[in-house]
CSV table of C-alpha atoms in Angstrom, one decimal:
chain,number,residue,atom,x,y,z
A,1,UNK,CA,-16.3,-29.6,-13.5
A,2,UNK,CA,-12.5,-30.1,-13.2
A,3,UNK,CA,-12.7,-33.4,-15.0
A,4,UNK,CA,-14.9,-32.0,-17.7
A,5,UNK,CA,-12.5,-29.1,-18.3
A,6,UNK,CA,-9.5,-31.5,-18.5
A,7,UNK,CA,-11.4,-33.6,-21.1
A,8,UNK,CA,-12.3,-30.6,-23.1
A,9,UNK,CA,-8.6,-29.2,-23.1
A,10,UNK,CA,-7.3,-32.6,-24.2
A,11,UNK,CA,-9.8,-32.7,-27.1
A,12,UNK,CA,-8.9,-29.2,-28.3
A,13,UNK,CA,-5.1,-29.9,-28.0
A,14,UNK,CA,-5.4,-33.1,-30.1
A,15,UNK,CA,-7.3,-31.3,-32.8
A,16,UNK,CA,-4.8,-28.4,-32.9
A,17,UNK,CA,-1.9,-30.8,-33.2
A,18,UNK,CA,-3.6,-32.4,-36.2
A,19,UNK,CA,-5.0,-29.4,-37.9
A,20,UNK,CA,-3.1,-26.4,-36.6
A,21,UNK,CA,-4.2,-24.1,-33.8
A,22,UNK,CA,-7.2,-21.9,-34.7
A,23,UNK,CA,-6.7,-22.4,-38.4
A,24,UNK,CA,-9.5,-22.9,-40.9
A,25,UNK,CA,-9.0,-26.1,-43.0
A,26,UNK,CA,-10.5,-27.2,-46.3
A,27,UNK,CA,-11.9,-30.7,-45.8
A,28,UNK,CA,-13.2,-32.7,-48.6
A,29,UNK,CA,-16.7,-33.8,-47.8
A,30,UNK,CA,-18.8,-35.9,-50.1
A,31,UNK,CA,-22.2,-34.2,-50.2
A,32,UNK,CA,-25.2,-36.3,-50.9
A,33,UNK,CA,-27.2,-34.7,-53.6
A,34,UNK,CA,-30.9,-34.7,-54.2
A,35,UNK,CA,-32.4,-37.2,-56.6
A,36,UNK,CA,-32.0,-36.2,-60.2
A,37,UNK,CA,-29.1,-33.8,-59.6
A,38,UNK,CA,-25.8,-34.8,-61.2
A,39,UNK,CA,-22.7,-32.7,-61.0
A,40,UNK,CA,-20.1,-35.4,-61.6
A,41,UNK,CA,-19.2,-38.6,-59.7
A,42,UNK,CA,-15.9,-37.3,-58.4
A,43,UNK,CA,-17.0,-33.8,-57.6
A,44,UNK,CA,-16.1,-32.7,-54.0
A,45,UNK,CA,-17.5,-29.9,-51.9
A,46,UNK,CA,-15.3,-28.1,-49.5
A,47,UNK,CA,-16.4,-26.8,-46.2
A,48,UNK,CA,-14.4,-24.3,-44.2
A,49,UNK,CA,-14.8,-25.0,-40.4
A,50,UNK,CA,-13.0,-23.5,-37.5
A,51,UNK,CA,-12.1,-26.7,-35.7
A,52,UNK,CA,-11.6,-25.4,-32.2
A,53,UNK,CA,-15.1,-23.8,-32.1
A,54,UNK,CA,-16.6,-26.9,-33.6
A,55,UNK,CA,-15.0,-29.2,-31.0
A,56,UNK,CA,-16.2,-26.8,-28.2
A,57,UNK,CA,-19.7,-26.9,-29.5
A,58,UNK,CA,-19.8,-30.7,-29.7
A,59,UNK,CA,-18.3,-31.0,-26.2
A,60,UNK,CA,-20.7,-28.5,-24.7
A,61,UNK,CA,-23.7,-30.3,-26.3
A,62,UNK,CA,-22.5,-33.6,-25.0
A,63,UNK,CA,-21.9,-32.3,-21.5
A,64,UNK,CA,-25.2,-30.5,-21.3
A,65,UNK,CA,-27.1,-33.6,-22.5
A,66,UNK,CA,-25.4,-35.9,-19.9
A,67,UNK,CA,-26.0,-33.3,-17.1
A,68,UNK,CA,-29.7,-33.1,-18.0
A,69,UNK,CA,-30.0,-36.9,-18.1
A,70,UNK,CA,-28.7,-37.3,-14.6
A,71,UNK,CA,-31.4,-37.5,-11.9
A,72,UNK,CA,-31.7,-34.4,-9.8
A,73,UNK,CA,-31.1,-34.9,-6.0
A,74,UNK,CA,-33.9,-32.4,-5.2
A,75,UNK,CA,-37.5,-33.5,-4.6
A,76,UNK,CA,-40.4,-32.2,-2.6
A,77,UNK,CA,-43.9,-30.7,-2.7
A,78,UNK,CA,-45.8,-27.5,-1.9
A,79,UNK,CA,-49.5,-27.1,-1.1
A,80,UNK,CA,-52.0,-24.3,-0.3
A,81,UNK,CA,-55.6,-24.5,0.8
A,82,UNK,CA,-58.4,-22.0,1.4
A,83,UNK,CA,-61.9,-22.3,2.9
A,84,UNK,CA,-64.3,-19.4,3.0
A,85,UNK,CA,-67.9,-19.3,4.3
A,86,UNK,CA,-70.4,-16.4,4.2
A,87,UNK,CA,-74.1,-15.8,5.0
A,88,UNK,CA,-75.3,-16.9,8.5
A,89,UNK,CA,-71.7,-18.1,9.2
A,90,UNK,CA,-68.8,-16.0,8.2
A,91,UNK,CA,-65.3,-17.6,8.4
A,92,UNK,CA,-62.2,-18.0,6.5
A,93,UNK,CA,-59.2,-20.3,6.9
A,94,UNK,CA,-56.0,-20.8,4.9
A,95,UNK,CA,-53.2,-23.2,5.1
A,96,UNK,CA,-49.9,-23.8,3.4
A,97,UNK,CA,-47.3,-26.5,3.6
A,98,UNK,CA,-44.0,-27.6,2.0
A,99,UNK,CA,-41.6,-30.5,2.1
A,100,UNK,CA,-38.1,-30.5,0.6
A,101,UNK,CA,-35.5,-33.2,0.3
A,102,UNK,CA,-31.9,-33.1,-1.0
A,103,UNK,CA,-30.5,-36.6,-1.6
A,104,UNK,CA,-31.4,-39.5,-3.8
A,105,UNK,CA,-33.6,-42.3,-2.4
A,106,UNK,CA,-30.6,-44.6,-1.8
A,107,UNK,CA,-28.0,-41.9,-1.1
A,108,UNK,CA,-25.9,-42.2,2.1
A,109,UNK,CA,-26.8,-38.6,3.2
A,110,UNK,CA,-30.2,-36.9,3.0
A,111,UNK,CA,-31.1,-33.4,4.1
A,112,UNK,CA,-34.8,-32.7,4.7
A,113,UNK,CA,-36.9,-29.6,5.6
A,114,UNK,CA,-40.7,-29.2,6.1
A,115,UNK,CA,-43.0,-26.5,7.3
A,116,UNK,CA,-46.6,-25.5,7.5
A,117,UNK,CA,-48.8,-22.6,8.6
A,118,UNK,CA,-52.5,-22.4,9.4
A,119,UNK,CA,-54.7,-19.4,10.2
A,120,UNK,CA,-58.5,-19.2,10.7
A,121,UNK,CA,-60.7,-16.1,11.2
A,122,UNK,CA,-64.4,-16.0,12.1
A,123,UNK,CA,-67.0,-13.3,12.6
A,124,UNK,CA,-67.7,-13.2,16.3
A,125,UNK,CA,-70.7,-11.6,18.1
A,126,UNK,CA,-69.7,-9.9,21.4
A,127,UNK,CA,-72.2,-8.6,24.0
A,128,UNK,CA,-71.2,-5.3,25.6
A,129,UNK,CA,-71.8,-4.2,29.2
A,130,UNK,CA,-74.7,-2.0,28.2
A,131,UNK,CA,-76.5,-5.0,26.7
A,132,UNK,CA,-75.8,-4.2,23.0
A,133,UNK,CA,-73.9,-6.5,20.7
A,134,UNK,CA,-71.2,-5.9,18.2
A,135,UNK,CA,-69.7,-8.1,15.5
A,136,UNK,CA,-66.0,-8.2,14.7
A,137,UNK,CA,-63.7,-10.6,12.9
A,138,UNK,CA,-61.3,-12.4,15.2
A,139,UNK,CA,-58.5,-14.9,14.7
A,140,UNK,CA,-59.6,-18.3,16.1
A,141,UNK,CA,-56.7,-20.5,15.1
A,142,UNK,CA,-53.1,-19.7,14.2
A,143,UNK,CA,-50.1,-22.1,14.3
A,144,UNK,CA,-46.7,-22.5,12.6
A,145,UNK,CA,-44.4,-25.5,12.3
A,146,UNK,CA,-40.9,-26.0,10.9
A,147,UNK,CA,-38.6,-29.0,10.8
A,148,UNK,CA,-35.0,-29.7,9.8
A,149,UNK,CA,-33.6,-33.2,9.6
A,150,UNK,CA,-30.4,-34.9,8.5
A,151,UNK,CA,-30.2,-38.7,7.8
A,152,UNK,CA,-27.1,-40.8,7.5
A,153,UNK,CA,-28.0,-44.2,6.0
A,154,UNK,CA,-25.8,-47.1,7.0
A,155,UNK,CA,-27.4,-49.7,4.7
A,156,UNK,CA,-30.9,-50.2,3.2
A,157,UNK,CA,-32.4,-51.0,6.6
A,158,UNK,CA,-30.5,-48.9,9.2
A,159,UNK,CA,-29.9,-45.2,9.5
A,160,UNK,CA,-29.1,-42.4,12.0
A,161,UNK,CA,-30.8,-39.1,12.2
A,162,UNK,CA,-30.6,-35.6,13.7
A,163,UNK,CA,-33.8,-33.7,14.1
A,164,UNK,CA,-34.8,-30.1,15.1
A,165,UNK,CA,-38.5,-29.0,15.5
A,166,UNK,CA,-40.2,-25.7,16.0
A,167,UNK,CA,-43.9,-25.4,16.8
A,168,UNK,CA,-45.8,-22.2,17.7
A,169,UNK,CA,-49.6,-22.3,18.4
A,170,UNK,CA,-51.2,-19.1,19.6
A,171,UNK,CA,-54.3,-21.0,20.9
A,172,UNK,CA,-53.0,-24.3,22.3
A,173,UNK,CA,-52.1,-25.0,25.9
A,174,UNK,CA,-48.4,-24.9,25.0
A,175,UNK,CA,-47.6,-21.7,23.1
A,176,UNK,CA,-44.2,-22.6,21.7
A,177,UNK,CA,-42.1,-25.8,21.6
A,178,UNK,CA,-38.6,-26.4,20.3
A,179,UNK,CA,-36.8,-29.7,20.4
A,180,UNK,CA,-33.5,-31.2,19.2
A,181,UNK,CA,-33.0,-35.0,19.0
A,182,UNK,CA,-30.5,-37.6,17.8
A,183,UNK,CA,-31.5,-41.2,17.1
A,184,UNK,CA,-31.5,-44.4,15.2
A,185,UNK,CA,-34.0,-45.7,12.7
A,186,UNK,CA,-34.7,-49.0,11.1
A,187,UNK,CA,-36.8,-49.8,8.1
A,188,UNK,CA,-39.1,-52.7,8.9
A,189,UNK,CA,-40.9,-52.9,5.6
A,190,UNK,CA,-39.3,-52.0,2.3
A,191,UNK,CA,-41.3,-52.4,-0.9
A,192,UNK,CA,-41.8,-50.2,-3.9
A,193,UNK,CA,-45.4,-49.5,-2.8
A,194,UNK,CA,-45.0,-49.8,1.0
A,195,UNK,CA,-42.5,-48.7,3.7
A,196,UNK,CA,-42.5,-48.6,7.5
A,197,UNK,CA,-39.7,-47.1,9.7
A,198,UNK,CA,-39.3,-47.3,13.5
A,199,UNK,CA,-37.2,-44.7,15.2
A,200,UNK,CA,-35.8,-44.2,18.7
A,201,UNK,CA,-34.0,-41.1,19.9
A,202,UNK,CA,-33.2,-38.7,22.8
A,203,UNK,CA,-32.5,-35.1,23.2
A,204,UNK,CA,-33.8,-31.9,24.7
A,205,UNK,CA,-37.0,-29.9,24.6
A,206,UNK,CA,-38.1,-26.3,25.5
A,207,UNK,CA,-41.7,-25.5,26.1
A,208,UNK,CA,-43.4,-22.2,26.8
A,209,UNK,CA,-46.8,-22.2,28.5
A,210,UNK,CA,-49.7,-20.2,26.9
A,211,UNK,CA,-51.0,-18.6,30.1
A,212,UNK,CA,-47.8,-17.8,32.1
A,213,UNK,CA,-45.3,-17.7,29.2
A,214,UNK,CA,-42.9,-19.6,31.5
A,215,UNK,CA,-40.4,-21.7,29.6
A,216,UNK,CA,-39.5,-25.2,30.9
A,217,UNK,CA,-36.5,-27.1,29.5
A,218,UNK,CA,-36.0,-30.9,30.0
A,219,UNK,CA,-34.4,-34.0,28.5
A,220,UNK,CA,-36.7,-36.2,26.4
A,221,UNK,CA,-36.9,-39.6,24.8
A,222,UNK,CA,-38.5,-39.9,21.4
A,223,UNK,CA,-40.4,-42.7,19.6
A,224,UNK,CA,-41.2,-42.2,15.9
A,225,UNK,CA,-43.2,-44.2,13.3
A,226,UNK,CA,-43.0,-43.4,9.6
A,227,UNK,CA,-45.4,-45.2,7.2
A,228,UNK,CA,-46.2,-44.7,3.6
A,229,UNK,CA,-48.0,-46.6,0.9
A,230,UNK,CA,-49.3,-45.9,-2.6
A,231,UNK,CA,-51.9,-47.4,-5.0
A,232,UNK,CA,-50.4,-47.3,-8.5
A,233,UNK,CA,-49.6,-43.8,-9.6
A,234,UNK,CA,-52.9,-42.2,-8.5
A,235,UNK,CA,-53.1,-42.3,-4.7
A,236,UNK,CA,-50.6,-42.1,-1.8
A,237,UNK,CA,-51.1,-42.3,2.0
A,238,UNK,CA,-48.5,-41.4,4.6
A,239,UNK,CA,-48.5,-41.3,8.4
A,240,UNK,CA,-46.0,-39.7,10.7
A,241,UNK,CA,-46.3,-40.3,14.5
A,242,UNK,CA,-43.9,-38.8,17.1
A,243,UNK,CA,-44.1,-39.3,20.9
A,244,UNK,CA,-41.7,-37.2,23.0
A,245,UNK,CA,-41.6,-38.2,26.6
A,246,UNK,CA,-40.3,-35.9,29.4
A,247,UNK,CA,-40.9,-35.5,33.1
A,248,UNK,CA,-43.0,-32.4,32.7
A,249,UNK,CA,-45.0,-33.3,29.6
A,250,UNK,CA,-45.5,-36.0,27.0
A,251,UNK,CA,-46.3,-34.6,23.6
A,252,UNK,CA,-47.8,-36.8,20.9
A,253,UNK,CA,-48.0,-35.7,17.2
A,254,UNK,CA,-49.8,-37.4,14.3
A,255,UNK,CA,-49.7,-36.2,10.7
A,256,UNK,CA,-51.9,-38.1,8.2
A,257,UNK,CA,-51.8,-37.2,4.5
A,258,UNK,CA,-53.9,-38.7,1.6
A,259,UNK,CA,-52.8,-37.5,-1.9
A,260,UNK,CA,-54.9,-38.1,-5.0
A,261,UNK,CA,-53.5,-37.4,-8.4
A,262,UNK,CA,-55.4,-34.8,-10.6
A,263,UNK,CA,-53.2,-34.2,-13.6
A,264,UNK,CA,-49.4,-34.4,-14.0
A,265,UNK,CA,-47.7,-33.0,-10.9
A,266,UNK,CA,-50.9,-31.5,-9.4
A,267,UNK,CA,-52.5,-33.5,-6.6
A,268,UNK,CA,-55.4,-33.0,-4.1
A,269,UNK,CA,-54.3,-33.5,-0.5
A,270,UNK,CA,-56.4,-34.3,2.5
A,271,UNK,CA,-54.7,-33.8,5.8
A,272,UNK,CA,-55.4,-34.6,9.5
A,273,UNK,CA,-53.1,-33.4,12.2
A,274,UNK,CA,-53.4,-34.3,15.9
A,275,UNK,CA,-51.3,-33.0,18.8
A,276,UNK,CA,-51.8,-34.0,22.4
A,277,UNK,CA,-50.1,-32.6,25.6
A,278,UNK,CA,-50.4,-34.6,28.8
A,279,UNK,CA,-49.7,-31.4,31.0
A,280,UNK,CA,-52.4,-28.8,30.4
A,281,UNK,CA,-54.3,-26.3,32.5
A,282,UNK,CA,-57.7,-27.1,34.2
A,283,UNK,CA,-59.7,-25.2,31.5
A,284,UNK,CA,-57.6,-26.2,28.5
A,285,UNK,CA,-58.1,-29.1,26.1
A,286,UNK,CA,-55.3,-31.5,25.9
A,287,UNK,CA,-55.8,-32.4,22.3
A,288,UNK,CA,-55.9,-30.2,19.2
A,289,UNK,CA,-56.8,-31.4,15.7
A,290,UNK,CA,-56.7,-29.8,12.3
A,291,UNK,CA,-58.4,-31.2,9.2
A,292,UNK,CA,-57.3,-29.6,5.9
A,293,UNK,CA,-58.0,-29.8,2.1
A,294,UNK,CA,-55.4,-28.3,-0.2
A,295,UNK,CA,-54.0,-28.3,-3.8
A,296,UNK,CA,-50.5,-29.8,-4.0
A,297,UNK,CA,-47.6,-29.6,-6.5
A,298,UNK,CA,-45.0,-32.4,-6.5
A,299,UNK,CA,-41.5,-32.4,-8.1
A,300,UNK,CA,-38.6,-34.8,-8.3
A,301,UNK,CA,-38.7,-38.5,-7.5
């Protein structure tokens, strides 16, 4: 904005030196006349224009046009899904997800944020001690996830990253997980329609058990794979795999997304999430999966 203001001041000063500060000048302007109208070949029309205001209007229009023409560094998406069943089976589930990026595709720095939430409720029949039964709606799945990430690109193939994760699942063997990692990434495949990144990192992780609520902190190593491809402008597929290894637990995450264009910026999204913990209780499943269908809105490049 400083350079823009200096350019504007110089333009106004030049006009004031030529025409006088804030004066209204009569300027001969040859006015093209409609066909068939003749008021004399040498007739001149005079227009009175305040030149400082005119220059300001021209400069503002030029500045706004160039600003709008520049590509915005913001891009991302937001989605929401809902499934409801009634009759013999009564259940309802809803999910929401977002992804946000600040930084152009080839920019040196990029700041990213992502998050999602899932909740499912079902009608459950419970048998009481006296032999009677009762029906009530219970929450059968509920989890939240948030991610913050910073990338510093060295060149087209190499970059460094800092990553912070938060996961809370009220029905998994691990109730809550937070992790912080630093690492290096390399782009192995780079095409307009295909990309593949491999990442290595290290950091710390804090996990809270579902049954005892005991929190365990440990150092971890992280392996990550990021894959994306698209078919024309109508379909996109992405895969994100993360493996965090620690002495107490090895956690594996997989997030698969298939996006199909509907119209304009509106897409249909099919999602499949998998999370596996190597350290679980004797009566707890080590793997949790979520399959989702949602409507997605994309913006930016």
